[in-house]
Short mmCIF file of C-alpha atoms and ligand atoms in Angstrom, two decimals:
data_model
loop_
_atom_site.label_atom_id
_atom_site.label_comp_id
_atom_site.label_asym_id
_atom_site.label_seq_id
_atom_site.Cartn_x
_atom_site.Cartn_y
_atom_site.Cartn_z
CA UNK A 1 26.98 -19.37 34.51
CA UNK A 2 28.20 -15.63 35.48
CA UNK A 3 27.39 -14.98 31.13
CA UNK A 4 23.80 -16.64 32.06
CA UNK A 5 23.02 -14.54 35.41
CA UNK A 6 23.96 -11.72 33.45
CA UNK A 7 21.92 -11.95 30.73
CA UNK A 8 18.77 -12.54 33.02
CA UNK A 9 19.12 -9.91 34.54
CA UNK A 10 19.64 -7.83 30.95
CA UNK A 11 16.28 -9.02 29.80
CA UNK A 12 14.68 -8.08 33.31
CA UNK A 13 15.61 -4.61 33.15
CA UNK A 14 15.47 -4.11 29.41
CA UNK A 15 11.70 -5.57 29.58
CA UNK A 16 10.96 -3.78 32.78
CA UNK A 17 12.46 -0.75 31.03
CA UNK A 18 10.39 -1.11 28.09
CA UNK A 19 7.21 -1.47 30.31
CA UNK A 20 8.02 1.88 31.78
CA UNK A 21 8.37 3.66 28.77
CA UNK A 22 5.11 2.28 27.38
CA UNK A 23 3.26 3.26 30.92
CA UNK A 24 4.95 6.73 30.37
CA UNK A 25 3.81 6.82 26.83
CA UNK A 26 3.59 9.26 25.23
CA UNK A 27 6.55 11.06 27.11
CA UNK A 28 7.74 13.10 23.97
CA UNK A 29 5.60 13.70 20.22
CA UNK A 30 4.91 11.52 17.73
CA UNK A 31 5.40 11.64 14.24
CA UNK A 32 2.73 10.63 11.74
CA UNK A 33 4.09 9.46 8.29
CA UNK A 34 1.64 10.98 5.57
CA UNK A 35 2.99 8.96 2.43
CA UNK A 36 1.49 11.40 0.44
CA UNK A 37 1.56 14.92 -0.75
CA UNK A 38 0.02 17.88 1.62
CA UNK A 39 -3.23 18.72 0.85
CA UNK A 40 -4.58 15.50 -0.01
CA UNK A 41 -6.83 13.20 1.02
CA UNK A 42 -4.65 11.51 2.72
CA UNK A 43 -2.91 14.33 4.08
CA UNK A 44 -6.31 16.22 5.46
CA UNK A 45 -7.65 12.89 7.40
CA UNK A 46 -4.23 12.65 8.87
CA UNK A 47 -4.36 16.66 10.46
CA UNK A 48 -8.21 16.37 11.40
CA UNK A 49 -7.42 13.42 13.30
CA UNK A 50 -3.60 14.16 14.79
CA UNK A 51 -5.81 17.43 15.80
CA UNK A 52 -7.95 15.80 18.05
CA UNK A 53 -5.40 12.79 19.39
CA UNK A 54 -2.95 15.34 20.19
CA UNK A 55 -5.29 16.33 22.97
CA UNK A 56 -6.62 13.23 24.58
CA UNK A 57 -2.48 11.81 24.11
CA UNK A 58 -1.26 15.38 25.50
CA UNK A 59 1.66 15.57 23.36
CA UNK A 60 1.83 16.98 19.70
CA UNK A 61 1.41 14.67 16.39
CA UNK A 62 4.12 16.22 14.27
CA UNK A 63 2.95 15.53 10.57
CA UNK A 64 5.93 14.25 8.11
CA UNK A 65 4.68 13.88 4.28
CA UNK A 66 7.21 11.24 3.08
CA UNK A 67 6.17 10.82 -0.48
CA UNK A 68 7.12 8.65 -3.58
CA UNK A 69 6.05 5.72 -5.14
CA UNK A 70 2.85 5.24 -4.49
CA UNK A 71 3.60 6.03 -0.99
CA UNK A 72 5.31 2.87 -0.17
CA UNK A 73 8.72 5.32 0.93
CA UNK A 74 6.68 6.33 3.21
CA UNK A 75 5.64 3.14 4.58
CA UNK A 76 8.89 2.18 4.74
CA UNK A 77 10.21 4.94 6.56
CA UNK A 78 7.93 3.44 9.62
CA UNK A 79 8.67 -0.23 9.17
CA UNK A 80 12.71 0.88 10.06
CA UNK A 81 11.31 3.32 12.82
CA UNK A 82 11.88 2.26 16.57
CA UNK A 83 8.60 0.19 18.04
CA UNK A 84 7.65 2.42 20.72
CA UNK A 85 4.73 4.16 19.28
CA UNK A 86 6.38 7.19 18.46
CA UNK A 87 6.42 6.39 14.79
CA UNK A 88 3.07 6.08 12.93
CA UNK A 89 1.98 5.39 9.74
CA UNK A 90 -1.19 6.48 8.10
CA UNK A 91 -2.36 4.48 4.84
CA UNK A 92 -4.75 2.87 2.96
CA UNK A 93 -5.77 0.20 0.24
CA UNK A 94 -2.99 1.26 -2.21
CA UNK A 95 -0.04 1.78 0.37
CA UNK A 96 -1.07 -1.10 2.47
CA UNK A 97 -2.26 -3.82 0.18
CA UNK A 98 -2.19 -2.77 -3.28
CA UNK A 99 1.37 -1.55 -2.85
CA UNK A 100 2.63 -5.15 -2.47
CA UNK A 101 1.58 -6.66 -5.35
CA UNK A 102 3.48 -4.57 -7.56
CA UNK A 103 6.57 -3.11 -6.23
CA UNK A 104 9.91 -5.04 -4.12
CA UNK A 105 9.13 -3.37 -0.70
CA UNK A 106 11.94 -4.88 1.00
CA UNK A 107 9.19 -4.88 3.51
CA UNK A 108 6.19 -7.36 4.31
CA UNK A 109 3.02 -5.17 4.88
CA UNK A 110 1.22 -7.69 7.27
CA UNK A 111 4.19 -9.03 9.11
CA UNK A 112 6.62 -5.58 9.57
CA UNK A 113 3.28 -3.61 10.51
CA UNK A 114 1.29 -3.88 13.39
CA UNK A 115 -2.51 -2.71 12.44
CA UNK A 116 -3.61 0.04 15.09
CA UNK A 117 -7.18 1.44 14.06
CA UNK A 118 -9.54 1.48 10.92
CA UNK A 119 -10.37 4.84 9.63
CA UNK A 120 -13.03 6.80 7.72
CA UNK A 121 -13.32 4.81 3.99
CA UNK A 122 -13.76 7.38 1.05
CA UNK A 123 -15.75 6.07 -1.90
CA UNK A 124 -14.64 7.42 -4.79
CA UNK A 125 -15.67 9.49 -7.43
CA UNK A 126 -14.79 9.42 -11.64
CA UNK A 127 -13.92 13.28 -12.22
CA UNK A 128 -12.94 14.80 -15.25
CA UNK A 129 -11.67 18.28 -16.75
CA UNK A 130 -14.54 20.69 -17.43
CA UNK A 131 -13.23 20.29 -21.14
CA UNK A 132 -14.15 16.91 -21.65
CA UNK A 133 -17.50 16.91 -24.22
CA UNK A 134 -19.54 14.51 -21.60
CA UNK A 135 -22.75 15.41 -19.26
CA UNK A 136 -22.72 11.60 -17.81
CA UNK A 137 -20.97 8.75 -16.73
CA UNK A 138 -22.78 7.11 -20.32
CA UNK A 139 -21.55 10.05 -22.58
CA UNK A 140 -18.03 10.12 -20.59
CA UNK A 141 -17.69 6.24 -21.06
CA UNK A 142 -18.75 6.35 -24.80
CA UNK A 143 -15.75 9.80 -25.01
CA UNK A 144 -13.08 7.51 -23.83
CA UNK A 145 -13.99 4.82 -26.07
CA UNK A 146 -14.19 6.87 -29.12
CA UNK A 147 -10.76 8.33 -28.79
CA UNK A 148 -8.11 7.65 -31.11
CA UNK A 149 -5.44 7.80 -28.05
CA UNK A 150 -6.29 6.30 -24.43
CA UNK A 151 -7.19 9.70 -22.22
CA UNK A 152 -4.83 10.65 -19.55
CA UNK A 153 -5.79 9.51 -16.11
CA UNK A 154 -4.09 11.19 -12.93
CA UNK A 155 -2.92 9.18 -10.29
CA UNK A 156 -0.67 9.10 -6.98
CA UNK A 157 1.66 6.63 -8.60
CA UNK A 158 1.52 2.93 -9.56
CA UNK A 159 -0.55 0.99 -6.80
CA UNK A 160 -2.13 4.34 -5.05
CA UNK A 161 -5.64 4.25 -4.63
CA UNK A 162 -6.84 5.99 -7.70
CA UNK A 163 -4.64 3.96 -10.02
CA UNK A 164 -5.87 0.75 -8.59
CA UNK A 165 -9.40 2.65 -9.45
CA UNK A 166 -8.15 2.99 -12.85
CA UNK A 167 -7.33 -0.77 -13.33
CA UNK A 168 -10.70 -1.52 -12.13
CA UNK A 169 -12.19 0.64 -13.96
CA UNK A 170 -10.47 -0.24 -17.02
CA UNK A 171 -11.39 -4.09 -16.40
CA UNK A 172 -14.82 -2.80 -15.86
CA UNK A 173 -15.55 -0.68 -19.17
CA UNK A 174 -12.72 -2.30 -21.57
CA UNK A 175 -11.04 1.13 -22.04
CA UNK A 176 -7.43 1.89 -21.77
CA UNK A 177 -6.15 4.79 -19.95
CA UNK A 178 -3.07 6.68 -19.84
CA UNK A 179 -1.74 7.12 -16.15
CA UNK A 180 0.03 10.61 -15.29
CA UNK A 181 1.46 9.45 -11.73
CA UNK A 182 2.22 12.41 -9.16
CA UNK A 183 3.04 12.10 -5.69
CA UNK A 184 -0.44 12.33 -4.49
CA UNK A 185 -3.86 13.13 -5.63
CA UNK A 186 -3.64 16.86 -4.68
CA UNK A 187 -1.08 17.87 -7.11
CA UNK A 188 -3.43 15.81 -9.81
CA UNK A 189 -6.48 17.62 -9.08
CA UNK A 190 -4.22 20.81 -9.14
CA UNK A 191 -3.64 19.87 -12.89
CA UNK A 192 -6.93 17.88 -13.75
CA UNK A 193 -8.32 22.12 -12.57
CA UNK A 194 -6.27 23.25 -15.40
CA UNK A 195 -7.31 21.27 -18.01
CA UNK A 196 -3.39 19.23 -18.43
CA UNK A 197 -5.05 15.62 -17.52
CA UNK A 198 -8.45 14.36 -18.82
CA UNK A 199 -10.27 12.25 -15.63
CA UNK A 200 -9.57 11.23 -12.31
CA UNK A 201 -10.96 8.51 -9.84
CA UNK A 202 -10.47 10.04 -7.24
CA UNK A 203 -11.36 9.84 -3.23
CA UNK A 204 -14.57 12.00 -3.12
CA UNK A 205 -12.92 14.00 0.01
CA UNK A 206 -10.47 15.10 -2.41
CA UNK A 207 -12.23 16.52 -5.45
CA UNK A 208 -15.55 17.59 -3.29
CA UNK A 209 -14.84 20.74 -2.80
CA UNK A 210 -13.66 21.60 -6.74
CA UNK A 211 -17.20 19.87 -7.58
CA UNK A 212 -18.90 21.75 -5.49
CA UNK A 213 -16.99 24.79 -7.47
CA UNK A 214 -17.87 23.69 -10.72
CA UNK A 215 -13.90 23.81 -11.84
CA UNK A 216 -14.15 19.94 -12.53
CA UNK A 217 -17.53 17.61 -13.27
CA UNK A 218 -18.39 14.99 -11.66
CA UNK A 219 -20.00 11.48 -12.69
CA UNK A 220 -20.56 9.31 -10.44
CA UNK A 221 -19.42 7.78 -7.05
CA UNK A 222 -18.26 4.27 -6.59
CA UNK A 223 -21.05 3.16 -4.30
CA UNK A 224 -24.09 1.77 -4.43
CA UNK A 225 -25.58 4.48 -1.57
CA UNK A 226 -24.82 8.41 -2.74
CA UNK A 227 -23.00 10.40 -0.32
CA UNK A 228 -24.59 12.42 1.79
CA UNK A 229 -22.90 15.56 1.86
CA UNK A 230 -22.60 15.24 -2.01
CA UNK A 231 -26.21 13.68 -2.97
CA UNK A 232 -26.84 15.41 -5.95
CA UNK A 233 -23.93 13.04 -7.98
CA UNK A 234 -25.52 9.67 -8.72
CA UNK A 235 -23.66 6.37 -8.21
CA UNK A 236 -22.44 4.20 -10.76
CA UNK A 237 -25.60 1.60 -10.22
CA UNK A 238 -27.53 4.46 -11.11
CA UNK A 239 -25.09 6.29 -13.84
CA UNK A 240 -25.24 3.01 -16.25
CA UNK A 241 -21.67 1.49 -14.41
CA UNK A 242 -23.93 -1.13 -12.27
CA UNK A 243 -21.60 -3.05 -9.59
CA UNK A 244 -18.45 -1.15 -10.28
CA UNK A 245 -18.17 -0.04 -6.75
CA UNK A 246 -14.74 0.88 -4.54
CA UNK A 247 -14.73 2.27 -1.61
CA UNK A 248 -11.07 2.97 0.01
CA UNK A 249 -10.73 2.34 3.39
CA UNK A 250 -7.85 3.96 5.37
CA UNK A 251 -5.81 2.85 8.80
CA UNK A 252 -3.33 3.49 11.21
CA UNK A 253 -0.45 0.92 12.07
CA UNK A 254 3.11 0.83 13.91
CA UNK A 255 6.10 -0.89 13.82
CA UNK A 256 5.90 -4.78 14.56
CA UNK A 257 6.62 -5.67 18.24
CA UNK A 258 5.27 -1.79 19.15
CA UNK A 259 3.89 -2.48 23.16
CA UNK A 260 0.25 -3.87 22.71
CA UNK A 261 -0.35 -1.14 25.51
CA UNK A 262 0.95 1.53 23.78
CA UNK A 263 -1.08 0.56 20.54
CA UNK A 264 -4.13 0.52 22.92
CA UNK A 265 -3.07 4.03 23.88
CA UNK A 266 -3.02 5.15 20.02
CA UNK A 267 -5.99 3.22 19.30
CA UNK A 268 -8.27 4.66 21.92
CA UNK A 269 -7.20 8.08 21.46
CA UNK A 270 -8.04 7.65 17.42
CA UNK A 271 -11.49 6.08 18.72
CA UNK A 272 -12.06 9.20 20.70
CA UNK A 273 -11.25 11.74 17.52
CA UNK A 274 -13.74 9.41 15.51
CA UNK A 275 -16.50 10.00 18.40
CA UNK A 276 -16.12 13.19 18.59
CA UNK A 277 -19.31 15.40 16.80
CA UNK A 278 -16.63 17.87 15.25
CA UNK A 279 -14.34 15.59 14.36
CA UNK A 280 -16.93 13.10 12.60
CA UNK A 281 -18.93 16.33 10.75
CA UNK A 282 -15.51 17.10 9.02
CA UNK A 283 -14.95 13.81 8.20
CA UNK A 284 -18.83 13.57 6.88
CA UNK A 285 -18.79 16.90 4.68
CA UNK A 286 -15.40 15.53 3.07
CA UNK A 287 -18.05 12.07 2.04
CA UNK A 288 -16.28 9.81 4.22
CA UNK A 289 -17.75 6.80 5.93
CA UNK A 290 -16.93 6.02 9.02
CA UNK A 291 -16.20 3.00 10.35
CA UNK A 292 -18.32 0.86 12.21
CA UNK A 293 -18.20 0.68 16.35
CA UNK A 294 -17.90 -2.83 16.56
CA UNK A 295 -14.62 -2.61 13.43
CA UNK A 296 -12.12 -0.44 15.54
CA UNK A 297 -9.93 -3.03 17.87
CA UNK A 298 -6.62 -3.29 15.85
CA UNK A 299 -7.50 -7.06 15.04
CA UNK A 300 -10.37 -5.51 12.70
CA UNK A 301 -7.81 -3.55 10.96
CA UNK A 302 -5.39 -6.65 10.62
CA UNK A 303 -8.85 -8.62 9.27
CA UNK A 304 -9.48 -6.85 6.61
CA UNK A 305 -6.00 -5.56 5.34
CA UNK A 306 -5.54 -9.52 4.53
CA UNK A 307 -8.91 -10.10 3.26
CA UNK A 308 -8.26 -7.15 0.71
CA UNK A 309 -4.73 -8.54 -0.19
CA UNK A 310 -6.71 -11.74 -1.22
CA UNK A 311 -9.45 -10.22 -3.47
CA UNK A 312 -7.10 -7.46 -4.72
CA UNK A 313 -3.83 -8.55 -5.79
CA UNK A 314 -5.28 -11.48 -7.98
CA UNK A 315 -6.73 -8.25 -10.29
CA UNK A 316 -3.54 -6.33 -10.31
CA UNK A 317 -1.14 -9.04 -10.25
CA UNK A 318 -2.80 -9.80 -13.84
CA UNK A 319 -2.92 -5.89 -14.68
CA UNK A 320 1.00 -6.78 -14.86
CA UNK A 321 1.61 -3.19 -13.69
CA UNK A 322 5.16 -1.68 -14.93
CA UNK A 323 7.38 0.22 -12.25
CA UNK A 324 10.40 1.86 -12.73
C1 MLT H 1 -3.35 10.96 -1.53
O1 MLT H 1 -3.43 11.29 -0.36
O2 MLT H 1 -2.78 11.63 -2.39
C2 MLT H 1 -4.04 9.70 -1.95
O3 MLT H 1 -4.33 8.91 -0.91
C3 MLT H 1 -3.42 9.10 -3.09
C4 MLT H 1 -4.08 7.91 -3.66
O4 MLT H 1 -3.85 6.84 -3.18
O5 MLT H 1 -4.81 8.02 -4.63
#
């Protein structure tokens, strides 16, 4: 009976306790797990939004690039991280759907991960080294197929975004590629720059701005609207590639049984950065999309992270993708 008051009275506090701290939150900084090199896509969405949350949350988003495969360490690290909120994870397609088709997370990505907010989607773009004899998607399709040994295609590691854009691409022209997997898609573009990979498909806020320099060519983009800050580069409907569109979204989640308050608190101050003119012009020259007002509550994020995992892992489940 004594054991039973006892333990009442343990749950009281500890749940009262844990109410405080999610009224007081956030009381200290919070880290944001980029899975990802620095500098990438991934990477620059997280800063330009941490920049802005950091002020309507009035404590600092520390960034933490946690890379490796395909950036499901990083995942991980927040799945084991405490669920108050302090510990958030930034992702997308590949780290949060793609991800667990292929490898043995030791984590479930819809159960271990509550969904926070949707973020700008990137559509992406086929990119190759200035070397490569092709003025068009047509001429760069009919290059891969001629040669003798499949060209070398960078990518952020088995499952990342633009090796998933690979297999799709691959199932969409019948050519084989050769994957050259880094630990994100800046270090890839470093080397596509440099002439030591062949092509890239690539998010379009990545490889923009080397476009833009003429240090890479461009091809298309995987939508069937061009992007406005980047309208001179037709889309694949109109490059000869009709239907092959991908778009990757990205998202923000926390820990599973994180305070629904406290992932109100994150959510609303991401919702803010997104509405904010500054904010959403960055996000706009880099070509992303952002997402619609009535697709930010946390449920909308948890929607369509299982509606992906559906029409996704079917296709790479049967790409029988080899990790080591
Ligand atoms: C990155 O930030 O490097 C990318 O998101 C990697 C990818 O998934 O292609």
């Amino acid at each position: 009976m004594r054991k039973t008051i006892l333990a009442v009275m343990f749950a009281v506090l500890a749940s009262g306790a844990s109410a405080a701290a999610a009224d007081m939150f956030p009381s200290h900084p919070i880290t944001l797990v980029v899975p990802f090199a620095a500098g990438g896509p991934t990477d620059a969405m997280a800063r330009i939004l941490a920049d802005h949350m950091r002020t309507s949350l009035g404590q600092s988003i520390l960034i933490e690039n946690v890379t490796g495969a395909a950036g499901s360490l990083g995942v991980g690290r927040v799945v084991r991280a405490a669920p108050d909120g302090y510990t958030v994870s930034i992702g997308h397609l590949g780290t949060h759907v793609a991800n667990g088709a292929i490898y043995k997370l030791g984590y479930d990505l819809v159960t271990d991960l509550e969904p926070v907010v949707l973020l700008p989607s990137n559509p992406m773009i086929i990119v190759s080294t200035n070397a490569v004899p092709a003025r068009s998607l047509k001429e760069l399709i009919a290059w891969l197929k001629a040669k003798p040994a499949p060209a070398t295609a960078g990518t952020a590691g088995a499952g990342s975004g633009s090796h998933i854009a690979g297999l799709y691409f691959e199932n969409a022209t019948g050519i084989k590629l050769q994957y050259v997997p880094y630990r994100g898609t800046a270090p890839a573009l470093t080397d596509l720059v440099a002439g030591q990979i062949d092509i890239i498909i690539d998010q379009t806020s990545n490889s923009i701005a080397q476009v833009r320099a003429g240090t890479i060519r461009a091809y298309a983009v995987t939508d069937d609207k061009r992007v406005a800050s980047a309208s001179d580069i037709p889309t694949t409907d109109e490059a000869g590639l009709s239907g092959f569109h991908m778009t990757l979204w990205s998202g923000l989640w926390v820990p599973k049984a994180t305070p629904k308050d406290v992932i109100a608190k994150l959510n609303a101050a991401a919702v803010a950065a997104m509405n904010d003119p500054a904010v959403r012009k960055k996000f706009e020259d880099l070509g992303l999309q952002m997402p619609a007002a009535d697709n930010l509550a946390p449920a909308a994020l948890g929607d369509l992270q299982k509606a992906e995992i559906a029409k996704w892992w079917p296709m790479i489940k049967a790409a029988n993708v080899k990790v080591e």
